Amino acid sequence: MFGLFDPEGWGWATTKAGFWLLVIIMALGYVPDRAYYFVVSRTIDLGILGWSPVNLCPPENGTNMPCPVPAGALVPWQGTAADVALPAARSDGAAAQLGTNLLYIGGSDGNAPVATTYVSQVANGVFGAWAEGPALPEARADAALAILSGTAYLVGGAGPGGATDTVWKIGLDPDTSALKAWEPAKIGTGEDATDLKLPEPRAGASAVAVTDGIVIAGGRDANGAPSTKVWKSTIDTSGNLGEFKEQPPLLHAVADATMALEGTYLWVFGGNDANGPTATVQRASYGVAAAAAGSAAPGASAAAPSPAASGGIEGVVQWAVNDAANLPGARGGAAGWVANGALYIAGGADGIASKREVYWALPNANGDLADGWRHLDQTDLPAGVVDSATVVSGVNVYVLGGEADGAPATGGYRANLAPQAPFFQLGLVGLVVPGLQIGGEIGQQLGYLAAAGVGTGNFVILVAVGWVFNNREKMAGWWRNRRAEREARAPKEA
């Protein structure tokens, strides 16, 4: 458009327009934006940092860690302090966080299942000493655990007589935020309510909360054999779980595995099959039946789609197994979790000895592990541990109890799941430098003031530049007069 009025033509008009557009965006957009984030952020990017040959990382990541830390990696583990060790040695327990309460539930003391629930208060990634909390109605070990809508559900497990079909729940008092007591989960309300039960007894099953209920997979039946069965309980309008409905079965019978929901896929990995620890990774499309098409990865074997997920009701659609996605080694009784879009497995046993390795994988949008399972020696557990309980709390993951040297242990480990990015990076066309990192509301307000001040200053400069540009002859005359005055003074000063 400016080319219509520019006597020097379209090319020069386009060049000037592009230049001034870039200047205005930088002066009134990018620079004030950077001023804000310089105040509130730990680091600030200047330019486009596509690749950086110079990286400096904070010591909190560990002195031996790569810099920058690979995606999905965690900070090296720390042993929990002696004053927060479990009050008694436990293995095969479950762990959860409800509000500020960290729970270690049931488990085995090495001889028999127990009914104790230990509770600790956690804040800012640090938890205090354990104390006894609400006891379970009966002793349970090797039970599945899922948290849905602020309520923890303990499903099945081994009781004094073997595998059980019970489903118990615990939540927080809405008025005091204190823990309630454990009680059986119910189907329905009022006098017509009945106890929610599994269709069959299960110990060592895997559980995961989904958007509208919980899914249970695998585990050992009453005879101790690993199972392929998968069930789902859907929450009703009153907030109670309904009867468990059968879903498409696993392709590989397994117990003591980790199950996780990531995106629209369910993952079951590791665990023990009829022959011992396994490296098998099983993946299922999760959603409605229409999602079944194309859900199996290339080279994968898959079960037939099931009508269980139909009519708009979410459920397991189709399981698949791809050998290329299997774990690097067999792992039974390992600690597993999902965080920040990554799948993790730590410790466990390979059938010969307990292991220290931590592996993680990053599924893509298609449910494929394109880069496989990753590993860093620096992030391995300090010692091998089996049948421990895992809980993610904020940016930290805790591995609690478990068997060490063949006997239940009291200790545990903590790792940070969010390694810090480099505080200084130098690239070919960009730079990362430290920021002020002023937190809270004060930091927000100071950031706004910094952005407004820089933006206002830049606007004044742009106005001045515009005035000079539109008064070039006047400014040129002023400049000639100043230069003449300086030249006239020069002989006198000499």
Short mmCIF file of C-alpha atoms in Angstrom, two decimals:
data_model
loop_
_atom_site.label_atom_id
_atom_site.label_comp_id
_atom_site.label_asym_id
_atom_site.label_seq_id
_atom_site.Cartn_x
_atom_site.Cartn_y
_atom_site.Cartn_z
CA MET A 1 0.00 0.00 0.00
CA PHE A 2 2.77 2.44 0.84
CA GLY A 3 4.19 1.79 -2.58
CA LEU A 4 1.25 3.75 -4.02
CA PHE A 5 2.56 6.89 -2.32
CA ASP A 6 6.33 6.34 -2.21
CA PRO A 7 8.06 8.12 -5.11
CA GLU A 8 10.96 5.64 -4.88
CA GLY A 9 8.76 2.64 -5.74
CA TRP A 10 7.42 -0.58 -4.34
CA GLY A 11 10.73 -2.21 -3.44
CA TRP A 12 11.95 0.64 -1.27
CA ALA A 13 8.50 1.07 0.30
CA THR A 14 8.39 -2.64 1.20
CA THR A 15 11.88 -2.50 2.68
CA LYS A 16 11.04 0.48 4.88
CA ALA A 17 7.69 -0.97 5.94
CA GLY A 18 9.27 -4.30 6.90
CA PHE A 19 12.06 -2.58 8.81
CA TRP A 20 9.75 -0.35 10.81
CA LEU A 21 7.31 -3.20 11.49
CA LEU A 22 10.18 -5.22 12.93
CA VAL A 23 11.41 -2.25 14.98
CA ILE A 24 7.93 -1.60 16.40
CA ILE A 25 7.35 -5.26 17.28
CA MET A 26 10.75 -5.46 18.98
CA ALA A 27 10.41 -2.14 20.82
CA LEU A 28 6.79 -2.47 21.98
CA GLY A 29 6.40 -6.26 22.12
CA TYR A 30 9.52 -8.37 22.46
CA VAL A 31 11.68 -6.11 24.64
CA PRO A 32 8.93 -5.34 27.25
CA ASP A 33 8.06 -9.05 27.28
CA ARG A 34 11.69 -9.91 28.02
CA ALA A 35 11.77 -7.24 30.74
CA TYR A 36 8.82 -8.89 32.49
CA TYR A 37 10.30 -12.39 32.37
CA PHE A 38 13.72 -11.10 33.43
CA VAL A 39 12.11 -10.10 36.74
CA VAL A 40 10.01 -13.24 37.42
CA SER A 41 12.01 -16.03 35.73
CA ARG A 42 15.16 -17.88 36.69
CA THR A 43 16.53 -17.45 33.18
CA ILE A 44 15.65 -15.37 30.14
CA ASP A 45 16.10 -16.18 26.46
CA LEU A 46 17.50 -13.47 24.23
CA GLY A 47 17.21 -14.31 20.56
CA ILE A 48 16.45 -17.69 19.01
CA LEU A 49 18.56 -20.40 20.66
CA GLY A 50 18.29 -23.25 18.17
CA TRP A 51 21.58 -24.83 19.20
CA SER A 52 24.01 -23.94 21.96
CA PRO A 53 27.64 -25.08 22.13
CA VAL A 54 28.13 -23.35 25.52
CA ASN A 55 25.94 -24.54 28.45
CA LEU A 56 26.31 -23.93 32.18
CA CYS A 57 23.99 -25.85 34.53
CA PRO A 58 23.24 -25.24 38.23
CA PRO A 59 24.91 -27.53 40.78
CA GLU A 60 21.47 -28.69 42.01
CA ASN A 61 21.34 -31.02 39.00
CA GLY A 62 24.41 -32.88 40.18
CA THR A 63 28.02 -32.38 39.16
CA ASN A 64 28.13 -35.46 36.92
CA MET A 65 24.89 -34.89 35.03
CA PRO A 66 24.91 -33.95 31.33
CA CYS A 67 24.22 -30.27 30.62
CA PRO A 68 21.56 -29.67 29.50
CA VAL A 69 19.85 -32.66 31.16
CA PRO A 70 18.17 -34.97 28.59
CA ALA A 71 14.38 -34.71 28.34
CA GLY A 72 12.68 -36.89 30.94
CA ALA A 73 15.78 -37.47 33.06
CA LEU A 74 15.63 -36.90 36.81
CA VAL A 75 18.07 -35.50 39.34
CA PRO A 76 20.22 -38.18 41.07
CA TRP A 77 18.52 -39.86 44.02
CA GLN A 78 18.91 -38.86 47.64
CA GLY A 79 18.43 -41.24 50.54
CA THR A 80 15.62 -40.19 52.87
CA ALA A 81 16.73 -38.92 56.24
CA ALA A 82 16.65 -41.27 59.22
CA ASP A 83 13.89 -39.29 60.99
CA VAL A 84 11.49 -39.82 58.06
CA ALA A 85 12.15 -43.52 57.56
CA LEU A 86 9.11 -45.76 57.93
CA PRO A 87 8.43 -46.71 61.57
CA ALA A 88 8.70 -50.39 60.65
CA ALA A 89 10.14 -52.38 57.76
CA ARG A 90 7.61 -52.85 54.98
CA SER A 91 7.41 -54.24 51.45
CA ASP A 92 4.53 -54.72 49.00
CA GLY A 93 2.74 -51.65 50.38
CA ALA A 94 1.06 -48.82 48.46
CA ALA A 95 1.72 -45.09 48.66
CA ALA A 96 -0.44 -42.08 47.87
CA GLN A 97 -0.78 -38.38 48.57
CA LEU A 98 -4.10 -36.88 49.66
CA GLY A 99 -3.85 -33.14 50.20
CA THR A 100 -0.78 -32.64 52.37
CA ASN A 101 -0.95 -36.22 53.67
CA LEU A 102 1.56 -38.74 52.38
CA LEU A 103 0.32 -42.29 53.04
CA TYR A 104 2.10 -45.63 53.16
CA ILE A 105 -0.66 -48.23 53.17
CA GLY A 106 -0.52 -51.82 54.37
CA GLY A 107 2.19 -54.05 52.99
CA SER A 108 4.05 -56.95 54.52
CA ASP A 109 6.38 -57.02 57.51
CA GLY A 110 8.24 -59.98 56.02
CA ASN A 111 6.00 -62.58 57.66
CA ALA A 112 2.39 -61.55 56.95
CA PRO A 113 0.25 -58.72 55.58
CA VAL A 114 -0.39 -55.78 57.93
CA ALA A 115 -3.27 -53.32 58.33
CA THR A 116 -1.29 -50.21 59.34
CA THR A 117 -1.41 -46.92 57.46
CA TYR A 118 1.48 -44.57 58.09
CA VAL A 119 0.88 -40.86 57.49
CA SER A 120 3.33 -37.99 57.05
CA GLN A 121 2.78 -34.32 56.30
CA VAL A 122 4.45 -33.15 53.11
CA ALA A 123 5.12 -29.54 52.11
CA ASN A 124 7.39 -28.11 49.40
CA GLY A 125 8.78 -31.53 48.61
CA VAL A 126 9.80 -32.27 52.20
CA PHE A 127 7.87 -34.61 54.48
CA GLY A 128 8.06 -35.03 58.22
CA ALA A 129 8.18 -38.00 60.53
CA TRP A 130 5.69 -40.81 60.02
CA ALA A 131 2.86 -41.52 62.42
CA GLU A 132 0.15 -44.15 62.45
CA GLY A 133 -3.03 -43.10 60.67
CA PRO A 134 -6.37 -44.80 60.00
CA ALA A 135 -5.90 -48.57 59.96
CA LEU A 136 -7.25 -50.75 57.17
CA PRO A 137 -10.32 -52.88 57.96
CA GLU A 138 -8.09 -55.93 57.45
CA ALA A 139 -4.45 -56.62 56.64
CA ARG A 140 -3.52 -56.15 52.99
CA ALA A 141 -0.32 -56.47 50.96
CA ASP A 142 0.30 -56.24 47.23
CA ALA A 143 -2.91 -54.27 46.67
CA ALA A 144 -3.59 -51.94 43.73
CA LEU A 145 -4.13 -48.24 44.38
CA ALA A 146 -5.78 -45.48 42.35
CA ILE A 147 -6.72 -41.91 43.27
CA LEU A 148 -9.87 -40.49 41.72
CA SER A 149 -11.41 -37.11 42.57
CA GLY A 150 -9.43 -36.77 45.79
CA THR A 151 -10.27 -40.27 47.04
CA ALA A 152 -7.80 -43.16 47.29
CA TYR A 153 -9.13 -46.61 46.37
CA LEU A 154 -7.28 -49.71 47.58
CA VAL A 155 -8.26 -52.61 45.35
CA GLY A 156 -7.80 -56.30 46.09
CA GLY A 157 -4.49 -57.39 47.54
CA ALA A 158 -3.35 -60.34 49.60
CA GLY A 159 -5.10 -60.72 52.96
CA PRO A 160 -4.55 -63.30 55.71
CA GLY A 161 -6.27 -65.90 53.51
CA GLY A 162 -4.77 -65.00 50.13
CA ALA A 163 -6.01 -62.88 47.24
CA THR A 164 -9.09 -60.73 47.96
CA ASP A 165 -11.82 -58.92 46.01
CA THR A 166 -12.36 -55.96 48.37
CA VAL A 167 -12.35 -52.29 47.37
CA TRP A 168 -11.75 -49.79 50.18
CA LYS A 169 -11.56 -46.04 50.02
CA ILE A 170 -10.29 -43.10 52.07
CA GLY A 171 -10.68 -39.37 51.51
CA LEU A 172 -10.44 -36.01 53.23
CA ASP A 173 -13.05 -34.33 55.39
CA PRO A 174 -14.29 -31.39 53.28
CA ASP A 175 -14.53 -29.12 56.34
CA THR A 176 -11.25 -29.88 58.12
CA SER A 177 -9.13 -31.49 55.36
CA ALA A 178 -8.35 -34.24 57.88
CA LEU A 179 -8.14 -37.86 56.78
CA LYS A 180 -11.31 -39.89 57.09
CA ALA A 181 -11.32 -43.57 58.04
CA TRP A 182 -11.00 -46.41 55.57
CA GLU A 183 -14.35 -47.82 54.50
CA PRO A 184 -15.71 -50.15 51.81
CA ALA A 185 -16.49 -48.46 48.50
CA LYS A 186 -20.21 -48.63 47.74
CA ILE A 187 -22.37 -49.11 44.68
CA GLY A 188 -25.34 -46.77 45.00
CA THR A 189 -26.41 -44.73 48.01
CA GLY A 190 -28.63 -45.05 51.06
CA GLU A 191 -30.09 -48.33 52.29
CA ASP A 192 -29.82 -49.93 48.86
CA ALA A 193 -26.04 -49.43 48.66
CA THR A 194 -23.90 -52.55 48.38
CA ASP A 195 -20.17 -53.09 48.74
CA LEU A 196 -18.16 -52.70 45.54
CA LYS A 197 -16.24 -55.91 44.80
CA LEU A 198 -13.90 -57.14 42.11
CA PRO A 199 -15.39 -59.83 39.88
CA GLU A 200 -12.60 -62.15 41.10
CA PRO A 201 -9.96 -62.02 43.84
CA ARG A 202 -6.74 -60.30 42.80
CA ALA A 203 -3.34 -59.61 44.33
CA GLY A 204 -0.58 -57.75 42.55
CA ALA A 205 -2.96 -56.14 40.08
CA SER A 206 -2.29 -52.76 38.47
CA ALA A 207 -4.67 -49.81 38.80
CA VAL A 208 -4.97 -46.40 37.20
CA ALA A 209 -7.51 -43.59 37.47
CA VAL A 210 -9.10 -42.44 34.22
CA THR A 211 -11.41 -39.50 33.56
CA ASP A 212 -14.57 -41.31 34.65
CA GLY A 213 -13.45 -44.20 36.84
CA ILE A 214 -10.64 -46.66 37.51
CA VAL A 215 -9.16 -49.50 35.43
CA ILE A 216 -7.72 -52.69 36.96
CA ALA A 217 -5.43 -54.98 34.96
CA GLY A 218 -3.65 -58.28 35.51
CA GLY A 219 -2.64 -59.50 38.94
CA ARG A 220 -2.65 -62.99 40.47
CA ASP A 221 -5.89 -64.90 40.87
CA ALA A 222 -6.90 -67.03 43.85
CA ASN A 223 -4.57 -69.79 42.62
CA GLY A 224 -1.60 -67.45 42.31
CA ALA A 225 -1.53 -67.48 38.50
CA PRO A 226 -0.96 -64.21 36.58
CA SER A 227 -4.10 -63.01 34.80
CA THR A 228 -4.90 -61.19 31.55
CA LYS A 229 -8.24 -59.83 32.71
CA VAL A 230 -8.97 -56.10 32.69
CA TRP A 231 -11.91 -54.43 34.42
CA LYS A 232 -13.24 -50.90 34.60
CA SER A 233 -15.49 -49.27 37.21
CA THR A 234 -17.22 -46.11 36.02
CA ILE A 235 -18.18 -43.34 38.44
CA ASP A 236 -21.87 -42.45 38.56
CA THR A 237 -23.65 -39.11 38.96
CA SER A 238 -23.58 -39.42 42.76
CA GLY A 239 -19.80 -39.77 42.76
CA ASN A 240 -19.73 -43.49 43.55
CA LEU A 241 -17.98 -46.16 41.52
CA GLY A 242 -20.18 -48.65 39.73
CA GLU A 243 -19.88 -52.37 39.15
CA PHE A 244 -16.67 -53.50 37.44
CA LYS A 245 -17.17 -54.30 33.75
CA GLU A 246 -14.88 -56.52 31.72
CA GLN A 247 -12.63 -54.84 29.16
CA PRO A 248 -10.44 -56.31 26.39
CA PRO A 249 -7.88 -58.58 28.08
CA LEU A 250 -4.14 -58.10 28.16
CA LEU A 251 -2.19 -60.00 25.52
CA HIS A 252 0.33 -61.12 28.12
CA ALA A 253 -0.69 -62.33 31.60
CA VAL A 254 1.20 -60.32 34.20
CA ALA A 255 1.20 -59.31 37.88
CA ASP A 256 3.13 -56.67 39.83
CA ALA A 257 3.35 -54.47 36.71
CA THR A 258 3.10 -50.70 36.39
CA MET A 259 0.06 -49.27 34.61
CA ALA A 260 -0.17 -45.66 33.50
CA LEU A 261 -2.48 -43.50 31.40
CA GLU A 262 -0.60 -41.11 29.13
CA GLY A 263 -2.66 -39.16 26.61
CA THR A 264 -5.13 -41.58 25.02
CA TYR A 265 -3.07 -44.70 25.72
CA LEU A 266 -2.85 -47.12 28.63
CA TRP A 267 0.57 -48.65 29.30
CA VAL A 268 1.32 -51.83 31.27
CA PHE A 269 5.04 -52.55 31.58
CA GLY A 270 7.30 -54.85 33.55
CA GLY A 271 6.01 -57.19 36.24
CA ASN A 272 6.01 -60.97 36.63
CA ASP A 273 4.47 -63.54 34.32
CA ALA A 274 4.22 -67.30 34.76
CA ASN A 275 7.98 -67.61 34.15
CA GLY A 276 9.12 -64.76 36.40
CA PRO A 277 10.12 -61.16 35.64
CA THR A 278 9.21 -59.91 32.17
CA ALA A 279 10.31 -57.05 29.91
CA THR A 280 7.02 -56.92 27.99
CA VAL A 281 5.39 -53.54 27.38
CA GLN A 282 1.66 -53.63 26.55
CA ARG A 283 -0.21 -50.62 25.21
CA ALA A 284 -3.93 -50.05 24.72
CA SER A 285 -5.88 -47.37 22.97
CA TYR A 286 -8.22 -45.79 25.48
CA GLY A 287 -11.38 -43.87 24.63
CA VAL A 288 -14.38 -44.92 22.56
CA ALA A 289 -14.62 -47.70 19.99
CA ALA A 290 -14.16 -45.33 17.06
CA ALA A 291 -10.58 -44.77 18.18
CA ALA A 292 -9.65 -48.41 17.52
CA ALA A 293 -8.73 -47.91 13.88
CA GLY A 294 -4.98 -47.73 13.43
CA SER A 295 -4.24 -47.99 17.15
CA ALA A 296 -1.64 -50.72 16.79
CA ALA A 297 1.90 -49.58 16.17
CA PRO A 298 3.81 -50.82 13.12
CA GLY A 299 5.18 -54.30 13.75
CA ALA A 300 2.88 -54.81 16.74
CA SER A 301 0.55 -57.69 17.48
CA ALA A 302 -2.89 -56.58 18.60
CA ALA A 303 -6.08 -57.96 20.04
CA ALA A 304 -9.35 -57.42 18.23
CA PRO A 305 -11.19 -54.20 19.13
CA SER A 306 -13.85 -54.68 21.76
CA PRO A 307 -17.40 -53.31 21.83
CA ALA A 308 -16.91 -52.59 25.53
CA ALA A 309 -16.06 -48.97 24.73
CA SER A 310 -19.13 -47.96 22.76
CA GLY A 311 -22.09 -45.65 22.96
CA GLY A 312 -19.84 -42.77 24.01
CA ILE A 313 -18.66 -44.61 27.16
CA GLU A 314 -14.90 -44.54 27.59
CA GLY A 315 -13.01 -47.77 27.97
CA VAL A 316 -10.10 -49.90 26.80
CA VAL A 317 -10.35 -50.30 23.02
CA GLN A 318 -7.48 -52.48 21.88
CA TRP A 319 -4.26 -53.87 23.35
CA ALA A 320 -1.06 -54.21 21.34
CA VAL A 321 2.46 -55.51 21.96
CA ASN A 322 5.52 -54.33 20.05
CA ASP A 323 8.80 -56.05 20.88
CA ALA A 324 10.72 -52.91 19.86
CA ALA A 325 9.12 -51.07 22.79
CA ASN A 326 9.98 -53.65 25.45
CA LEU A 327 12.12 -52.82 28.45
CA PRO A 328 15.91 -53.26 28.08
CA GLY A 329 15.69 -56.07 30.65
CA ALA A 330 13.12 -58.08 32.58
CA ARG A 331 11.87 -56.32 35.71
CA GLY A 332 9.53 -57.72 38.35
CA GLY A 333 8.45 -55.81 41.45
CA ALA A 334 9.88 -52.56 40.11
CA ALA A 335 8.79 -49.07 41.09
CA GLY A 336 6.95 -47.39 38.23
CA TRP A 337 5.25 -44.07 37.65
CA VAL A 338 4.34 -41.50 35.00
CA ALA A 339 5.24 -37.80 35.16
CA ASN A 340 5.69 -34.93 32.71
CA GLY A 341 4.61 -37.11 29.81
CA ALA A 342 7.27 -39.78 30.50
CA LEU A 343 7.04 -43.40 31.69
CA TYR A 344 9.49 -44.48 34.42
CA ILE A 345 10.55 -47.77 35.93
CA ALA A 346 13.13 -48.12 38.71
CA GLY A 347 14.71 -51.03 40.49
CA GLY A 348 12.95 -54.39 40.62
CA ALA A 349 14.46 -57.81 40.01
CA ASP A 350 15.45 -59.67 36.86
CA GLY A 351 14.98 -63.13 38.38
CA ILE A 352 18.55 -63.29 39.62
CA ALA A 353 19.19 -60.18 41.68
CA SER A 354 17.62 -56.86 42.63
CA LYS A 355 18.52 -54.03 40.25
CA ARG A 356 19.38 -50.33 40.55
CA GLU A 357 18.69 -49.11 37.00
CA VAL A 358 16.15 -46.40 36.21
CA TYR A 359 14.70 -46.37 32.68
CA TRP A 360 12.37 -43.83 31.15
CA ALA A 361 10.59 -43.44 27.81
CA LEU A 362 8.79 -40.58 26.08
CA PRO A 363 5.69 -41.72 24.16
CA ASN A 364 4.78 -39.59 21.16
CA ALA A 365 1.27 -38.55 20.12
CA ASN A 366 0.82 -41.84 18.24
CA GLY A 367 1.63 -43.90 21.33
CA ASP A 368 5.03 -45.00 20.01
CA LEU A 369 8.31 -45.10 21.94
CA ALA A 370 10.29 -43.77 18.98
CA ASP A 371 13.49 -43.30 21.00
CA GLY A 372 13.02 -46.42 23.13
CA TRP A 373 13.86 -46.60 26.81
CA ARG A 374 16.59 -44.25 28.01
CA HIS A 375 19.09 -44.66 30.84
CA LEU A 376 21.74 -42.65 32.66
CA ASP A 377 24.12 -44.25 35.14
CA GLN A 378 23.96 -41.09 37.26
CA THR A 379 20.21 -41.52 37.93
CA ASP A 380 20.25 -45.16 39.04
CA LEU A 381 18.99 -45.96 42.54
CA PRO A 382 21.69 -45.99 45.26
CA ALA A 383 20.91 -49.68 45.85
CA GLY A 384 18.73 -52.38 44.36
CA VAL A 385 15.20 -52.52 45.77
CA VAL A 386 12.17 -54.70 45.01
CA ASP A 387 8.45 -54.37 45.83
CA SER A 388 8.72 -50.76 47.01
CA ALA A 389 5.88 -48.22 46.93
CA THR A 390 6.06 -45.17 44.69
CA VAL A 391 4.38 -41.78 44.97
CA VAL A 392 4.84 -38.58 42.98
CA SER A 393 4.53 -35.44 45.12
CA GLY A 394 4.94 -32.15 43.30
CA VAL A 395 8.26 -32.24 41.44
CA ASN A 396 9.56 -35.14 43.55
CA VAL A 397 9.14 -38.89 43.37
CA TYR A 398 9.55 -41.09 46.45
CA VAL A 399 10.42 -44.80 46.48
CA LEU A 400 9.50 -46.09 49.93
CA GLY A 401 10.15 -49.37 51.73
CA GLY A 402 10.53 -52.53 49.66
CA GLU A 403 12.89 -55.43 49.97
CA ALA A 404 16.62 -54.81 50.20
CA ASP A 405 18.96 -57.78 50.63
CA GLY A 406 15.95 -60.10 50.79
CA ALA A 407 14.20 -58.44 53.74
CA PRO A 408 11.70 -55.56 54.10
CA ALA A 409 13.33 -52.15 54.62
CA THR A 410 12.32 -48.92 56.35
CA GLY A 411 14.17 -46.44 54.19
CA GLY A 412 13.53 -44.88 50.85
CA TYR A 413 14.80 -42.52 48.21
CA ARG A 414 13.76 -39.18 46.76
CA ALA A 415 14.51 -37.69 43.34
CA ASN A 416 13.56 -34.43 41.66
CA LEU A 417 11.67 -34.94 38.40
CA ALA A 418 12.33 -31.39 37.15
CA PRO A 419 16.06 -30.81 36.60
CA GLN A 420 16.83 -27.13 36.07
CA ALA A 421 17.70 -25.88 32.62
CA PRO A 422 21.12 -24.23 32.07
CA PHE A 423 21.33 -20.78 33.65
CA PHE A 424 23.63 -19.63 30.84
CA GLN A 425 23.67 -20.71 27.21
CA LEU A 426 25.45 -19.18 24.25
CA GLY A 427 24.33 -20.07 20.75
CA LEU A 428 24.95 -18.81 17.26
CA VAL A 429 21.92 -16.46 17.20
CA GLY A 430 20.74 -16.48 20.80
CA LEU A 431 21.68 -16.21 24.45
CA VAL A 432 20.26 -17.38 27.79
CA VAL A 433 21.21 -15.35 30.86
CA PRO A 434 20.16 -15.52 34.54
CA GLY A 435 17.03 -13.63 35.61
CA LEU A 436 16.05 -12.12 38.96
CA GLN A 437 13.45 -14.84 39.77
CA ILE A 438 11.40 -12.70 42.16
CA GLY A 439 8.48 -14.90 43.12
CA GLY A 440 4.95 -14.35 44.32
CA GLU A 441 2.69 -11.36 43.81
CA ILE A 442 5.55 -8.94 44.39
CA GLY A 443 7.49 -10.45 41.50
CA GLN A 444 4.42 -10.27 39.25
CA GLN A 445 3.82 -6.58 39.99
CA LEU A 446 7.50 -5.68 39.61
CA GLY A 447 7.52 -7.56 36.31
CA TYR A 448 4.53 -5.56 35.06
CA LEU A 449 6.21 -2.31 36.12
CA ALA A 450 9.42 -3.30 34.33
CA ALA A 451 7.53 -4.17 31.14
CA ALA A 452 5.47 -0.95 31.29
CA GLY A 453 8.56 1.18 31.96
CA VAL A 454 10.55 -0.34 29.11
CA GLY A 455 7.57 -0.18 26.77
CA THR A 456 6.90 3.48 27.60
CA GLY A 457 10.56 4.39 27.16
CA ASN A 458 10.68 2.63 23.81
CA PHE A 459 7.47 4.36 22.72
CA VAL A 460 8.98 7.77 23.51
CA ILE A 461 12.08 6.83 21.50
CA LEU A 462 9.92 5.71 18.55
CA VAL A 463 7.98 8.99 18.65
CA ALA A 464 11.25 10.94 18.68
CA VAL A 465 12.58 8.90 15.77
CA GLY A 466 9.33 9.46 13.88
CA TRP A 467 9.47 13.22 14.50
CA VAL A 468 13.08 13.33 13.28
CA PHE A 469 12.20 11.25 10.21
CA ASN A 470 9.35 13.63 9.29
CA ASN A 471 11.49 16.74 9.90
CA ARG A 472 14.64 15.70 8.13
CA GLU A 473 15.36 19.10 6.59
CA LYS A 474 14.91 20.91 9.90
CA MET A 475 17.14 18.36 11.68
CA ALA A 476 19.74 18.57 8.91
CA GLY A 477 19.80 22.40 9.26
CA TRP A 478 20.12 22.10 13.03
CA TRP A 479 22.99 19.68 12.60
CA ARG A 480 24.76 21.99 10.11
CA ASN A 481 24.41 24.93 12.53
CA ARG A 482 25.85 22.91 15.41
CA ARG A 483 28.78 21.78 13.28
CA ALA A 484 29.42 25.37 12.10
CA GLU A 485 29.41 26.58 15.70
CA ARG A 486 31.97 23.95 16.68
CA GLU A 487 34.20 24.85 13.74
CA ALA A 488 33.95 28.56 14.62
CA ARG A 489 35.01 27.89 18.21
CA ALA A 490 37.90 25.68 17.23
CA PRO A 491 40.36 28.51 16.08
CA LYS A 492 39.61 30.61 19.14
CA GLU A 493 40.27 27.69 21.46
CA ALA A 494 43.52 26.97 19.59
#
